[in-house]
Amino acid sequence: MRFFVDTADVDAIRELNALGMADGVTTNPSLILKSGRDILEVTREICSIVSGPVSAEVVALQADEMIAEGRKLAKIADNIAVKVPLTWDGLKACKVLSDEGHMVNVTLCFSANQALLAAKAGATFISPFIGRLDDINLDGMELIADIRTIYDNYGFDTQILAASIRSVNHMSQAALIGADVATAPPGVIKAMANHPLTDKGLDGFLKDWAKTGQKIL
Ligand code: G3P
């Protein structure tokens, strides 16, 4: 499973990219707001850090305007994936932009039927939002599994980009189901390294090591 970093924080992206943990980046209008930076400027900088896909989201509601915004965003760099919402107009924009050769990430997906439509419209990525389904007492992970089954049944090339990831459990479950990509905040990716038995084991080793009186360096 590839990891995309769900942030517009360039310092966090640089840190994860240096470790090979940033196969791409996803942004959205809320993350641009959080960065406090201009969308074109910060997206250009992100594209210069990572070589994989960088999702930049349109904000228009009508297909024609979405297409115009998408073309402008795609000019930022070769690794831009234009992000469009899963509305009827978003699907129209997806079809036009993907036919033009742009990567398209269809976002705000909350049902298997929506994911089926996005694949038919030529989406490069479909972004089902796990956490926001869990928030309303539905099962976000079940949606990932359903989309995996449907895409595999018919051989769709659209990649499942598990999004709205809030926990390390979401990461491991998405990987077990076979999501192609998971996009997660930097803190969730870093938290995957944590285990209390690792901390306890290390503590024991270091205490015993101190008793040896030895040094490696
Ligand atoms: O990738 C979409 C993601 O940013 C949404 O996450 O936590 O706002 O539901 P969240």
mmCIF file of C-alpha atoms and ligand atoms in Angstrom:
data_model
loop_
_atom_site.group_PDB
_atom_site.id
_atom_site.type_symbol
_atom_site.label_atom_id
_atom_site.label_comp_id
_atom_site.label_asym_id
_atom_site.label_seq_id
_atom_site.Cartn_x
_atom_site.Cartn_y
_atom_site.Cartn_z
ATOM 1 C CA MET A 1 0.000 0.000 0.000
ATOM 2 C CA ARG A 2 1.348 3.405 -0.940
ATOM 3 C CA PHE A 3 1.241 6.219 1.609
ATOM 4 C CA PHE A 4 0.076 9.697 0.660
ATOM 5 C CA VAL A 5 0.451 12.433 3.257
ATOM 6 C CA ASP A 6 -2.787 14.294 3.923
ATOM 7 C CA THR A 7 -1.427 17.764 4.624
ATOM 8 C CA ALA A 8 -0.177 21.014 3.106
ATOM 9 C CA ASP A 9 2.523 21.324 5.786
ATOM 10 C CA VAL A 10 5.739 21.274 3.768
ATOM 11 C CA ASP A 11 8.005 20.557 6.751
ATOM 12 C CA ALA A 12 6.030 17.424 7.608
ATOM 13 C CA ILE A 13 6.051 16.369 3.946
ATOM 14 C CA ARG A 14 9.835 16.843 3.729
ATOM 15 C CA GLU A 15 10.412 14.729 6.860
ATOM 16 C CA LEU A 16 8.273 11.826 5.636
ATOM 17 C CA ASN A 17 9.595 12.065 2.082
ATOM 18 C CA ALA A 18 13.173 11.720 3.350
ATOM 19 C CA LEU A 19 12.139 8.395 4.943
ATOM 20 C CA GLY A 20 10.419 7.108 1.798
ATOM 21 C CA MET A 21 7.032 7.419 3.501
ATOM 22 C CA ALA A 22 5.529 9.997 1.142
ATOM 23 C CA ASP A 23 4.496 8.330 -2.087
ATOM 24 C CA GLY A 24 2.300 11.339 -2.746
ATOM 25 C CA VAL A 25 0.345 14.124 -1.043
ATOM 26 C CA THR A 26 -3.315 15.038 -0.783
ATOM 27 C CA THR A 27 -4.609 18.501 -0.014
ATOM 28 C CA ASN A 28 -8.078 20.004 0.209
ATOM 29 C CA PRO A 29 -9.432 23.521 0.845
ATOM 30 C CA SER A 30 -9.434 22.953 4.620
ATOM 31 C CA LEU A 31 -5.775 21.882 4.584
ATOM 32 C CA ILE A 32 -4.854 24.904 2.436
ATOM 33 C CA LEU A 33 -6.598 27.117 5.013
ATOM 34 C CA LYS A 34 -4.660 25.392 7.805
ATOM 35 C CA SER A 35 -1.354 26.026 5.988
ATOM 36 C CA GLY A 36 -2.108 29.760 5.797
ATOM 37 C CA ARG A 37 -0.520 29.836 2.327
ATOM 38 C CA ASP A 38 -1.565 30.586 -1.251
ATOM 39 C CA ILE A 39 -2.830 27.427 -2.961
ATOM 40 C CA LEU A 40 -0.733 27.800 -6.113
ATOM 41 C CA GLU A 41 2.441 28.647 -4.221
ATOM 42 C CA VAL A 42 2.208 25.912 -1.575
ATOM 43 C CA THR A 43 1.122 23.283 -4.104
ATOM 44 C CA ARG A 44 4.091 24.152 -6.326
ATOM 45 C CA GLU A 45 6.437 23.709 -3.367
ATOM 46 C CA ILE A 46 4.855 20.353 -2.444
ATOM 47 C CA CYS A 47 5.235 19.171 -6.053
ATOM 48 C CA SER A 48 8.931 20.029 -5.897
ATOM 49 C CA ILE A 49 9.375 17.870 -2.766
ATOM 50 C CA VAL A 50 7.586 14.657 -3.751
ATOM 51 C CA SER A 51 7.743 12.941 -7.113
ATOM 52 C CA GLY A 52 4.414 11.100 -6.699
ATOM 53 C CA PRO A 53 0.896 12.439 -7.231
ATOM 54 C CA VAL A 54 -0.083 15.647 -5.425
ATOM 55 C CA SER A 55 -3.840 16.187 -5.214
ATOM 56 C CA ALA A 56 -5.057 19.770 -5.551
ATOM 57 C CA GLU A 57 -8.792 20.340 -5.241
ATOM 58 C CA VAL A 58 -11.085 22.469 -7.392
ATOM 59 C CA VAL A 59 -13.691 24.607 -5.618
ATOM 60 C CA ALA A 60 -16.191 25.348 -8.417
ATOM 61 C CA LEU A 61 -19.543 23.551 -8.459
ATOM 62 C CA GLN A 62 -20.269 23.626 -12.215
ATOM 63 C CA ALA A 63 -18.433 21.221 -14.515
ATOM 64 C CA ASP A 64 -17.143 23.893 -16.924
ATOM 65 C CA GLU A 65 -15.638 25.911 -14.096
ATOM 66 C CA MET A 66 -14.226 22.798 -12.444
ATOM 67 C CA ILE A 67 -12.544 21.880 -15.718
ATOM 68 C CA ALA A 68 -11.048 25.380 -16.043
ATOM 69 C CA GLU A 69 -9.799 25.281 -12.450
ATOM 70 C CA GLY A 70 -8.480 21.759 -12.946
ATOM 71 C CA ARG A 71 -6.537 22.765 -16.053
ATOM 72 C CA LYS A 72 -4.989 25.672 -14.146
ATOM 73 C CA LEU A 73 -4.035 23.460 -11.192
ATOM 74 C CA ALA A 74 -2.602 20.816 -13.551
ATOM 75 C CA LYS A 75 -0.234 23.434 -14.983
ATOM 76 C CA ILE A 76 1.510 23.724 -11.603
ATOM 77 C CA ALA A 77 3.517 20.532 -12.184
ATOM 78 C CA ASP A 78 3.432 17.210 -14.017
ATOM 79 C CA ASN A 79 2.599 15.307 -10.811
ATOM 80 C CA ILE A 80 -0.665 17.134 -10.051
ATOM 81 C CA ALA A 81 -3.788 15.031 -9.597
ATOM 82 C CA VAL A 82 -6.834 17.258 -9.972
ATOM 83 C CA LYS A 83 -9.270 16.594 -7.141
ATOM 84 C CA VAL A 84 -12.968 16.932 -7.943
ATOM 85 C CA PRO A 85 -15.973 16.239 -5.692
ATOM 86 C CA LEU A 86 -18.215 13.245 -6.291
ATOM 87 C CA THR A 87 -21.154 15.176 -7.732
ATOM 88 C CA TRP A 88 -22.682 14.758 -11.187
ATOM 89 C CA ASP A 89 -20.750 17.851 -12.328
ATOM 90 C CA GLY A 90 -17.621 16.476 -10.686
ATOM 91 C CA LEU A 91 -17.989 13.274 -12.713
ATOM 92 C CA LYS A 92 -18.354 15.311 -15.913
ATOM 93 C CA ALA A 93 -15.174 17.221 -15.043
ATOM 94 C CA CYS A 94 -13.437 13.939 -14.191
ATOM 95 C CA LYS A 95 -14.227 12.508 -17.626
ATOM 96 C CA VAL A 96 -13.004 15.581 -19.514
ATOM 97 C CA LEU A 97 -9.845 16.048 -17.446
ATOM 98 C CA SER A 98 -8.907 12.360 -17.505
ATOM 99 C CA ASP A 99 -9.504 12.218 -21.286
ATOM 100 C CA GLU A 100 -7.045 15.123 -21.543
ATOM 101 C CA GLY A 101 -4.455 12.975 -19.765
ATOM 102 C CA HIS A 102 -4.625 14.518 -16.301
ATOM 103 C CA MET A 103 -4.667 12.392 -13.149
ATOM 104 C CA VAL A 104 -8.013 12.880 -11.406
ATOM 105 C CA ASN A 105 -8.828 12.123 -7.767
ATOM 106 C CA VAL A 106 -12.580 11.956 -7.132
ATOM 107 C CA THR A 107 -13.143 12.911 -3.528
ATOM 108 C CA LEU A 108 -15.921 12.909 -0.925
ATOM 109 C CA CYS A 109 -16.968 9.363 -1.815
ATOM 110 C CA PHE A 110 -19.336 7.766 0.677
ATOM 111 C CA SER A 111 -20.903 4.861 -1.227
ATOM 112 C CA ALA A 112 -19.947 1.952 -3.458
ATOM 113 C CA ASN A 113 -22.245 3.267 -6.196
ATOM 114 C CA GLN A 114 -20.428 6.603 -6.183
ATOM 115 C CA ALA A 115 -17.132 4.722 -6.528
ATOM 116 C CA LEU A 116 -18.528 2.738 -9.457
ATOM 117 C CA LEU A 117 -19.520 5.967 -11.234
ATOM 118 C CA ALA A 118 -16.081 7.498 -10.637
ATOM 119 C CA ALA A 119 -14.379 4.473 -12.174
ATOM 120 C CA LYS A 120 -16.682 4.661 -15.211
ATOM 121 C CA ALA A 121 -15.784 8.376 -15.556
ATOM 122 C CA GLY A 122 -12.081 7.496 -15.741
ATOM 123 C CA ALA A 123 -10.930 8.510 -12.266
ATOM 124 C CA THR A 124 -7.297 7.749 -11.458
ATOM 125 C CA PHE A 125 -8.126 7.674 -7.733
ATOM 126 C CA ILE A 126 -11.331 7.304 -5.747
ATOM 127 C CA SER A 127 -11.249 8.745 -2.224
ATOM 128 C CA PRO A 128 -13.692 7.020 0.144
ATOM 129 C CA PHE A 129 -13.805 8.885 3.475
ATOM 130 C CA ILE A 130 -13.484 6.320 6.254
ATOM 131 C CA GLY A 131 -13.441 8.536 9.343
ATOM 132 C CA ARG A 132 -16.445 10.621 8.369
ATOM 133 C CA LEU A 133 -18.541 7.453 7.905
ATOM 134 C CA ASP A 134 -17.376 6.143 11.286
ATOM 135 C CA ASP A 135 -18.345 9.549 12.741
ATOM 136 C CA ILE A 136 -22.000 8.886 11.900
ATOM 137 C CA ASN A 137 -21.976 5.293 13.175
ATOM 138 C CA LEU A 138 -21.476 3.700 9.741
ATOM 139 C CA ASP A 139 -18.567 1.453 8.799
ATOM 140 C CA GLY A 140 -15.978 3.244 6.675
ATOM 141 C CA MET A 141 -13.861 0.122 6.332
ATOM 142 C CA GLU A 142 -16.792 -1.856 4.946
ATOM 143 C CA LEU A 143 -16.990 0.712 2.149
ATOM 144 C CA ILE A 144 -13.309 0.182 1.294
ATOM 145 C CA ALA A 145 -13.929 -3.577 1.155
ATOM 146 C CA ASP A 146 -17.027 -3.173 -1.050
ATOM 147 C CA ILE A 147 -15.204 -0.928 -3.511
ATOM 148 C CA ARG A 148 -12.253 -3.373 -3.604
ATOM 149 C CA THR A 149 -14.660 -6.195 -4.515
ATOM 150 C CA ILE A 150 -16.471 -4.193 -7.178
ATOM 151 C CA TYR A 151 -13.296 -2.878 -8.821
ATOM 152 C CA ASP A 152 -11.760 -6.365 -8.816
ATOM 153 C CA ASN A 153 -14.950 -7.929 -10.200
ATOM 154 C CA TYR A 154 -14.713 -5.773 -13.303
ATOM 155 C CA GLY A 155 -11.010 -4.999 -13.553
ATOM 156 C CA PHE A 156 -11.321 -1.231 -13.090
ATOM 157 C CA ASP A 157 -7.949 0.548 -13.057
ATOM 158 C CA THR A 158 -9.128 3.282 -10.666
ATOM 159 C CA GLN A 159 -7.017 3.157 -7.513
ATOM 160 C CA ILE A 160 -8.674 3.071 -4.100
ATOM 161 C CA LEU A 161 -7.243 5.927 -2.034
ATOM 162 C CA ALA A 162 -8.484 5.370 1.513
ATOM 163 C CA ALA A 163 -9.037 8.863 2.965
ATOM 164 C CA SER A 164 -10.263 10.556 6.116
ATOM 165 C CA ILE A 165 -7.965 8.241 8.030
ATOM 166 C CA ARG A 166 -7.872 9.055 11.722
ATOM 167 C CA SER A 167 -6.092 6.146 13.407
ATOM 168 C CA VAL A 168 -3.365 3.552 13.038
ATOM 169 C CA ASN A 169 -6.097 0.892 12.979
ATOM 170 C CA HIS A 170 -7.511 2.519 9.858
ATOM 171 C CA MET A 171 -4.085 2.142 8.223
ATOM 172 C CA SER A 172 -3.660 -1.553 8.987
ATOM 173 C CA GLN A 173 -7.262 -2.374 8.093
ATOM 174 C CA ALA A 174 -7.017 -0.522 4.779
ATOM 175 C CA ALA A 175 -3.814 -2.437 4.005
ATOM 176 C CA LEU A 176 -5.446 -5.780 4.903
ATOM 177 C CA ILE A 177 -8.405 -5.075 2.628
ATOM 178 C CA GLY A 178 -6.075 -4.095 -0.195
ATOM 179 C CA ALA A 179 -6.558 -0.352 -0.617
ATOM 180 C CA ASP A 180 -4.056 0.791 -3.254
ATOM 181 C CA VAL A 181 -3.179 3.932 -1.313
ATOM 182 C CA ALA A 182 -3.958 5.405 2.090
ATOM 183 C CA THR A 183 -3.727 9.111 2.743
ATOM 184 C CA ALA A 184 -3.186 10.020 6.362
ATOM 185 C CA PRO A 185 -2.101 12.987 8.467
ATOM 186 C CA PRO A 186 1.625 12.933 9.339
ATOM 187 C CA GLY A 187 0.842 12.163 12.989
ATOM 188 C CA VAL A 188 -0.995 8.953 12.098
ATOM 189 C CA ILE A 189 1.852 7.746 9.862
ATOM 190 C CA LYS A 190 4.412 8.430 12.600
ATOM 191 C CA ALA A 191 2.213 6.779 15.263
ATOM 192 C CA MET A 192 2.384 3.522 13.276
ATOM 193 C CA ALA A 193 5.904 3.076 14.684
ATOM 194 C CA ASN A 194 4.669 3.019 18.276
ATOM 195 C CA HIS A 195 4.199 -0.121 20.362
ATOM 196 C CA PRO A 196 4.296 -0.324 24.178
ATOM 197 C CA LEU A 197 6.175 -3.641 24.052
ATOM 198 C CA THR A 198 8.859 -2.005 21.902
ATOM 199 C CA ASP A 199 9.260 0.731 24.538
ATOM 200 C CA LYS A 200 9.274 -1.810 27.382
ATOM 201 C CA GLY A 201 11.755 -4.093 25.604
ATOM 202 C CA LEU A 202 14.097 -1.215 24.806
ATOM 203 C CA ASP A 203 13.974 -0.017 28.390
ATOM 204 C CA GLY A 204 14.983 -3.492 29.617
ATOM 205 C CA PHE A 205 17.827 -3.804 27.119
ATOM 206 C CA LEU A 206 19.213 -0.381 28.027
ATOM 207 C CA LYS A 207 19.116 -1.120 31.755
ATOM 208 C CA ASP A 208 21.040 -4.377 31.225
ATOM 209 C CA TRP A 209 23.453 -2.635 28.881
ATOM 210 C CA ALA A 210 24.255 -0.029 31.529
ATOM 211 C CA LYS A 211 25.152 -2.873 33.922
ATOM 212 C CA THR A 212 27.758 -4.212 31.466
ATOM 213 C CA GLY A 213 29.735 -0.975 31.721
ATOM 214 C CA GLN A 214 30.508 -1.277 27.988
ATOM 215 C CA LYS A 215 30.359 1.296 25.165
ATOM 216 C CA ILE A 216 29.970 0.780 21.437
ATOM 217 C CA LEU A 217 31.349 4.208 20.501
HETATM 218 O O1 G3P B 1 -8.313 13.145 2.523
HETATM 219 C C1 G3P B 1 -9.475 13.670 3.027
HETATM 220 C C2 G3P B 1 -9.252 14.060 4.434
HETATM 221 O O2 G3P B 1 -8.493 15.202 4.491
HETATM 222 C C3 G3P B 1 -10.470 14.241 5.237
HETATM 223 O O3 G3P B 1 -10.108 13.925 6.518
HETATM 224 O O4 G3P B 1 -10.290 13.907 8.938
HETATM 225 O O5 G3P B 1 -11.199 15.840 7.618
HETATM 226 O O6 G3P B 1 -12.355 13.635 7.577
HETATM 227 P P1 G3P B 1 -11.035 14.351 7.730
#
